[in-house]
mmCIF file of C-alpha atoms and ligand atoms in Angstrom:
data_model
loop_
_atom_site.group_PDB
_atom_site.id
_atom_site.type_symbol
_atom_site.label_atom_id
_atom_site.label_comp_id
_atom_site.label_asym_id
_atom_site.label_seq_id
_atom_site.Cartn_x
_atom_site.Cartn_y
_atom_site.Cartn_z
ATOM 1 C CA MET A 7 0.000 0.000 0.000
ATOM 2 C CA ASP A 8 1.407 3.358 -1.015
ATOM 3 C CA VAL A 9 1.956 6.139 1.478
ATOM 4 C CA ARG A 10 1.774 9.692 0.208
ATOM 5 C CA ILE A 11 3.340 12.596 2.098
ATOM 6 C CA ASN A 12 2.085 16.031 1.040
ATOM 7 C CA PRO A 13 3.766 18.947 2.838
ATOM 8 C CA SER A 14 1.532 21.997 3.274
ATOM 9 C CA ILE A 15 3.162 25.128 1.939
ATOM 10 C CA LEU A 16 1.031 27.151 4.354
ATOM 11 C CA SER A 17 4.049 26.698 6.645
ATOM 12 C CA ALA A 18 6.584 27.673 3.959
ATOM 13 C CA ASP A 19 8.189 31.115 3.704
ATOM 14 C CA PHE A 20 5.846 32.909 1.296
ATOM 15 C CA VAL A 21 8.576 35.200 -0.032
ATOM 16 C CA ASN A 22 10.951 32.282 -0.596
ATOM 17 C CA MET A 23 8.386 29.913 -2.063
ATOM 18 C CA GLN A 24 10.580 28.559 -4.853
ATOM 19 C CA ARG A 25 13.393 27.745 -2.399
ATOM 20 C CA ASP A 26 10.947 26.039 -0.043
ATOM 21 C CA LEU A 27 9.338 24.021 -2.865
ATOM 22 C CA GLU A 28 12.816 22.745 -3.755
ATOM 23 C CA ARG A 29 13.324 21.683 -0.131
ATOM 24 C CA ILE A 30 10.367 19.264 -0.373
ATOM 25 C CA SER A 31 11.213 17.682 -3.725
ATOM 26 C CA ASN A 32 11.213 14.193 -2.130
ATOM 27 C CA ALA A 33 7.530 14.598 -1.214
ATOM 28 C CA ASP A 34 4.715 13.185 -3.333
ATOM 29 C CA TYR A 35 2.644 16.345 -3.797
ATOM 30 C CA ALA A 36 2.777 19.936 -2.535
ATOM 31 C CA HIS A 37 -0.400 20.713 -0.580
ATOM 32 C CA VAL A 38 -1.656 24.231 -1.376
ATOM 33 C CA ASP A 39 -4.180 25.706 1.078
ATOM 34 C CA VAL A 40 -6.446 28.238 -0.608
ATOM 35 C CA MET A 41 -8.397 30.273 1.989
ATOM 36 C CA ASP A 42 -10.872 33.035 1.196
ATOM 37 C CA ASN A 43 -11.368 34.720 4.600
ATOM 38 C CA HIS A 44 -15.049 33.708 4.345
ATOM 39 C CA PHE A 45 -15.309 29.903 4.596
ATOM 40 C CA VAL A 46 -12.411 30.115 7.063
ATOM 41 C CA PRO A 47 -11.109 33.158 8.994
ATOM 42 C CA ASN A 48 -7.807 33.354 7.106
ATOM 43 C CA LEU A 49 -6.622 34.444 3.670
ATOM 44 C CA THR A 50 -3.868 32.876 1.568
ATOM 45 C CA PHE A 51 -3.520 32.407 -2.194
ATOM 46 C CA GLY A 52 -5.749 32.943 -5.199
ATOM 47 C CA PRO A 53 -5.567 31.442 -8.670
ATOM 48 C CA GLN A 54 -2.707 33.641 -9.923
ATOM 49 C CA MET A 55 -0.432 32.547 -7.086
ATOM 50 C CA VAL A 56 -1.441 28.903 -7.530
ATOM 51 C CA GLN A 57 -0.632 29.214 -11.227
ATOM 52 C CA ARG A 58 2.905 30.455 -10.491
ATOM 53 C CA ILE A 59 3.435 27.725 -7.899
ATOM 54 C CA GLN A 60 2.236 25.199 -10.486
ATOM 55 C CA GLU A 61 4.779 26.537 -13.000
ATOM 56 C CA THR A 62 7.580 26.503 -10.405
ATOM 57 C CA SER A 63 7.038 23.406 -8.286
ATOM 58 C CA PRO A 64 9.175 20.300 -8.879
ATOM 59 C CA ILE A 65 6.273 18.135 -7.657
ATOM 60 C CA PRO A 66 2.564 18.181 -8.588
ATOM 61 C CA LEU A 67 0.049 20.238 -6.609
ATOM 62 C CA ASP A 68 -2.666 18.985 -4.265
ATOM 63 C CA VAL A 69 -4.934 22.031 -3.927
ATOM 64 C CA HIS A 70 -7.169 22.255 -0.832
ATOM 65 C CA LEU A 71 -9.882 24.857 -1.315
ATOM 66 C CA MET A 72 -11.197 26.304 1.948
ATOM 67 C CA ILE A 73 -13.528 28.651 0.121
ATOM 68 C CA SER A 74 -17.211 29.436 -0.139
ATOM 69 C CA ASP A 75 -19.059 28.635 -3.379
ATOM 70 C CA PRO A 76 -16.591 26.064 -4.752
ATOM 71 C CA ASP A 77 -19.206 25.170 -7.412
ATOM 72 C CA ARG A 78 -18.296 28.505 -8.996
ATOM 73 C CA TRP A 79 -14.564 28.756 -8.286
ATOM 74 C CA ALA A 80 -13.077 25.241 -8.100
ATOM 75 C CA PRO A 81 -13.189 24.408 -11.848
ATOM 76 C CA GLY A 82 -10.848 27.349 -12.544
ATOM 77 C CA TYR A 83 -8.216 25.758 -10.296
ATOM 78 C CA ALA A 84 -8.554 22.441 -12.157
ATOM 79 C CA GLU A 85 -7.946 24.323 -15.411
ATOM 80 C CA LEU A 86 -4.521 25.425 -14.124
ATOM 81 C CA GLY A 87 -3.342 21.845 -14.627
ATOM 82 C CA VAL A 88 -2.897 20.947 -10.960
ATOM 83 C CA PHE A 89 -2.899 17.279 -9.939
ATOM 84 C CA SER A 90 -5.916 17.442 -7.649
ATOM 85 C CA VAL A 91 -8.522 19.887 -6.404
ATOM 86 C CA THR A 92 -10.290 19.246 -3.103
ATOM 87 C CA PHE A 93 -13.323 21.307 -2.084
ATOM 88 C CA HIS A 94 -15.298 21.278 1.165
ATOM 89 C CA LEU A 95 -18.546 19.325 1.307
ATOM 90 C CA GLU A 96 -19.988 21.930 3.706
ATOM 91 C CA ALA A 97 -19.575 24.662 1.090
ATOM 92 C CA ALA A 98 -20.664 22.808 -2.049
ATOM 93 C CA GLY A 99 -24.136 23.064 -3.573
ATOM 94 C CA ASP A 100 -23.854 19.953 -5.769
ATOM 95 C CA PRO A 101 -20.742 17.952 -4.779
ATOM 96 C CA VAL A 102 -21.260 15.193 -7.357
ATOM 97 C CA ALA A 103 -21.672 17.602 -10.271
ATOM 98 C CA LEU A 104 -18.659 19.572 -9.068
ATOM 99 C CA ALA A 105 -16.465 16.447 -8.788
ATOM 100 C CA ARG A 106 -17.455 15.453 -12.331
ATOM 101 C CA SER A 107 -16.620 18.925 -13.577
ATOM 102 C CA LEU A 108 -13.158 18.778 -11.946
ATOM 103 C CA ARG A 109 -12.444 15.393 -13.519
ATOM 104 C CA ALA A 110 -13.650 16.654 -16.904
ATOM 105 C CA ARG A 111 -11.060 19.436 -16.618
ATOM 106 C CA GLY A 112 -8.278 16.893 -16.111
ATOM 107 C CA SER A 113 -7.758 17.127 -12.362
ATOM 108 C CA ARG A 114 -8.459 14.556 -9.679
ATOM 109 C CA ALA A 115 -11.499 15.401 -7.588
ATOM 110 C CA GLY A 116 -11.366 15.559 -3.815
ATOM 111 C CA VAL A 117 -13.916 16.336 -1.135
ATOM 112 C CA ALA A 118 -13.069 17.453 2.417
ATOM 113 C CA ILE A 119 -15.027 17.364 5.663
ATOM 114 C CA LYS A 120 -14.440 19.428 8.797
ATOM 115 C CA PRO A 121 -14.039 17.692 12.190
ATOM 116 C CA ASP A 122 -17.733 18.097 13.109
ATOM 117 C CA THR A 123 -19.106 16.977 9.744
ATOM 118 C CA PRO A 124 -20.303 13.352 9.659
ATOM 119 C CA VAL A 125 -19.341 11.060 6.773
ATOM 120 C CA ASP A 126 -22.893 9.838 6.143
ATOM 121 C CA ALA A 127 -23.573 12.069 3.138
ATOM 122 C CA LEU A 128 -20.456 10.662 1.433
ATOM 123 C CA LEU A 129 -20.862 6.931 2.020
ATOM 124 C CA ASP A 130 -23.066 6.285 -1.042
ATOM 125 C CA ILE A 131 -21.092 8.531 -3.403
ATOM 126 C CA VAL A 132 -17.451 7.664 -2.609
ATOM 127 C CA GLN A 133 -16.888 6.472 -6.190
ATOM 128 C CA GLU A 134 -17.419 10.036 -7.433
ATOM 129 C CA PHE A 135 -14.146 11.121 -5.808
ATOM 130 C CA ASP A 136 -10.446 10.321 -6.184
ATOM 131 C CA GLN A 137 -9.666 11.518 -2.678
ATOM 132 C CA ILE A 138 -11.563 12.181 0.542
ATOM 133 C CA LEU A 139 -9.959 14.511 3.076
ATOM 134 C CA VAL A 140 -10.882 14.031 6.734
ATOM 135 C CA MET A 141 -9.746 17.180 8.551
ATOM 136 C CA THR A 142 -7.956 16.438 11.812
ATOM 137 C CA VAL A 143 -8.078 20.112 12.899
ATOM 138 C CA GLU A 144 -10.564 22.939 12.299
ATOM 139 C CA PRO A 145 -9.522 24.341 8.917
ATOM 140 C CA GLY A 146 -7.951 27.786 8.808
ATOM 141 C CA PHE A 147 -4.535 27.644 10.442
ATOM 142 C CA GLY A 148 -1.388 25.543 10.638
ATOM 143 C CA GLY A 149 0.214 24.462 13.878
ATOM 144 C CA GLN A 150 -2.926 23.159 15.657
ATOM 145 C CA SER A 151 -3.198 19.899 17.596
ATOM 146 C CA PHE A 152 -4.326 16.677 15.927
ATOM 147 C CA MET A 153 -7.871 15.565 16.867
ATOM 148 C CA PRO A 154 -7.925 11.751 17.276
ATOM 149 C CA THR A 155 -11.722 11.876 17.816
ATOM 150 C CA VAL A 156 -12.277 12.178 14.044
ATOM 151 C CA LEU A 157 -10.405 8.955 13.214
ATOM 152 C CA PRO A 158 -13.444 6.606 13.265
ATOM 153 C CA LYS A 159 -14.644 8.424 10.120
ATOM 154 C CA LEU A 160 -11.696 6.881 8.257
ATOM 155 C CA GLY A 161 -12.901 3.391 9.159
ATOM 156 C CA GLU A 162 -16.409 4.137 7.885
ATOM 157 C CA LEU A 163 -15.018 5.481 4.629
ATOM 158 C CA THR A 164 -12.648 2.519 4.206
ATOM 159 C CA ARG A 165 -15.588 0.112 4.482
ATOM 160 C CA ALA A 166 -17.676 2.089 1.975
ATOM 161 C CA ILE A 167 -14.762 2.278 -0.486
ATOM 162 C CA SER A 168 -14.070 -1.449 -0.356
ATOM 163 C CA ALA A 169 -17.795 -2.280 -0.564
ATOM 164 C CA GLN A 170 -17.980 -0.254 -3.772
ATOM 165 C CA GLY A 171 -14.703 -1.640 -5.099
ATOM 166 C CA CYS A 172 -13.242 1.745 -6.026
ATOM 167 C CA ASP A 173 -9.842 3.326 -5.444
ATOM 168 C CA VAL A 174 -10.222 6.471 -3.339
ATOM 169 C CA TRP A 175 -7.301 7.944 -1.412
ATOM 170 C CA LEU A 176 -8.000 8.840 2.205
ATOM 171 C CA GLN A 177 -6.210 11.992 3.280
ATOM 172 C CA VAL A 178 -5.760 13.544 6.719
ATOM 173 C CA ASP A 179 -4.732 17.157 7.261
ATOM 174 C CA GLY A 180 -3.877 18.968 10.490
ATOM 175 C CA GLY A 181 -1.500 18.262 13.345
ATOM 176 C CA VAL A 182 0.246 15.410 11.523
ATOM 177 C CA THR A 183 3.587 14.543 13.161
ATOM 178 C CA GLU A 184 5.801 11.455 13.363
ATOM 179 C CA GLU A 185 3.636 10.373 16.325
ATOM 180 C CA THR A 186 0.107 11.208 15.136
ATOM 181 C CA ILE A 187 0.710 9.858 11.632
ATOM 182 C CA VAL A 188 0.792 6.361 13.144
ATOM 183 C CA GLN A 189 -2.760 6.716 14.535
ATOM 184 C CA ALA A 190 -4.014 8.134 11.238
ATOM 185 C CA ALA A 191 -2.447 5.291 9.233
ATOM 186 C CA GLU A 192 -3.870 2.676 11.593
ATOM 187 C CA ALA A 193 -7.299 4.273 11.217
ATOM 188 C CA GLY A 194 -7.145 3.915 7.407
ATOM 189 C CA ALA A 195 -5.473 7.042 5.978
ATOM 190 C CA ASP A 196 -2.935 6.658 3.149
ATOM 191 C CA THR A 197 -2.258 10.302 2.235
ATOM 192 C CA PHE A 198 -0.853 12.674 4.840
ATOM 193 C CA VAL A 199 -0.634 16.454 4.851
ATOM 194 C CA ALA A 200 1.927 17.983 7.189
ATOM 195 C CA GLY A 201 2.772 21.673 7.427
ATOM 196 C CA SER A 202 4.546 22.748 10.585
ATOM 197 C CA SER A 203 6.156 19.358 11.241
ATOM 198 C CA VAL A 204 7.875 19.503 7.825
ATOM 199 C CA PHE A 205 8.744 23.199 7.451
ATOM 200 C CA GLY A 206 9.466 23.590 11.158
ATOM 201 C CA HIS A 207 12.212 20.974 10.789
ATOM 202 C CA ALA A 208 15.772 22.117 10.036
ATOM 203 C CA SER A 209 15.792 19.676 7.079
ATOM 204 C CA PRO A 210 12.289 19.334 5.585
ATOM 205 C CA ASP A 211 13.436 16.447 3.361
ATOM 206 C CA LEU A 212 14.460 14.424 6.423
ATOM 207 C CA ALA A 213 11.130 15.190 8.097
ATOM 208 C CA ILE A 214 9.340 13.852 4.994
ATOM 209 C CA ASP A 215 11.419 10.644 5.043
ATOM 210 C CA ALA A 216 10.674 10.149 8.757
ATOM 211 C CA LEU A 217 6.925 10.647 8.234
ATOM 212 C CA ARG A 218 6.948 8.203 5.315
ATOM 213 C CA LEU A 219 8.764 5.593 7.370
ATOM 214 C CA ALA A 220 6.474 5.998 10.396
ATOM 215 C CA ALA A 221 3.300 5.721 8.286
ATOM 216 C CA GLY A 222 4.605 2.875 6.132
ATOM 217 C CA GLU A 223 4.745 0.477 9.036
ATOM 218 C CA HIS A 224 1.088 1.089 9.919
ATOM 219 C CA VAL A 225 -0.788 1.812 6.703
ATOM 220 C CA HIS A 226 -3.468 -0.790 5.803
ATOM 221 C CA ALA A 227 -3.554 -2.898 2.689
ATOM 222 C CA ARG A 228 -6.909 -2.447 0.932
HETATM 223 C C1 DX5 B 78 -5.302 23.912 7.871
HETATM 224 C C2 DX5 B 78 -4.696 23.496 6.555
HETATM 225 C C3 DX5 B 78 -3.566 22.574 6.710
HETATM 226 C C4 DX5 B 78 -2.398 23.125 7.498
HETATM 227 C C5 DX5 B 78 -1.804 21.994 8.257
HETATM 228 O O1 DX5 B 78 -6.519 24.513 7.644
HETATM 229 O O2 DX5 B 78 -5.666 22.870 5.748
HETATM 230 O O3 DX5 B 78 -3.140 22.059 5.449
HETATM 231 O O4 DX5 B 78 -1.405 23.713 6.714
HETATM 232 O O5 DX5 B 78 -0.802 22.499 9.070
HETATM 233 P P1 DX5 B 78 -0.193 21.642 10.271
HETATM 234 O O6 DX5 B 78 0.413 20.423 9.687
HETATM 235 O O7 DX5 B 78 0.787 22.577 10.861
HETATM 236 O O8 DX5 B 78 -1.338 21.315 11.209
HETATM 237 ZN ZN1 ZN B 79 -4.970 21.785 3.956
#
């Protein structure tokens, strides 16, 4: 079973973005947190910045949209040629139509749920997505503590995915460290976002290797 480590550039130095992207070239994908100061109380990048990161990054982009009205705005991110676009279920009007529109534009389609959002609405439609993101902190900021209480959602999703015989990556985001990644992997995650634990390390590439090793021993075969 593959393990994917996606450092969040929310914890990078925004005025040395190219240098920091090069420091994570051994990662699988660069996780790009788009925040609109409306869906979450923080503001980061818009499409022009994501486009430049896409042109500059040595690894493909995993874009996490923490924005209102993704039905309107998410397809434009897919058109930039990024690897995947993940929108929030809580903000979407028609998540299935939006996922299909992202795939039609050549990107993988992801859906995210906040810590208090149940998985129920997703269980019958998992095959519509390439990735499901279970947030392990309240979205909006890096450097928060991992919430183990959300982990049972990963088990429910794993069962639904195997029942439907599809291949959907299960991502966790928030408070992922060498310690918490073990719990997330045991609960069923295979794709791990880590911001402060990677960029807060003197050698981000070594932090990525350590996370990959820690998760690899615990990730489930599906
Ligand atoms: C939080 C973002 C995360 C954040 C994770 O809303 O979605 O991607 O960067 O940061 P850490 O790993 O520091 O919790
Ligand atoms: Zn994120």
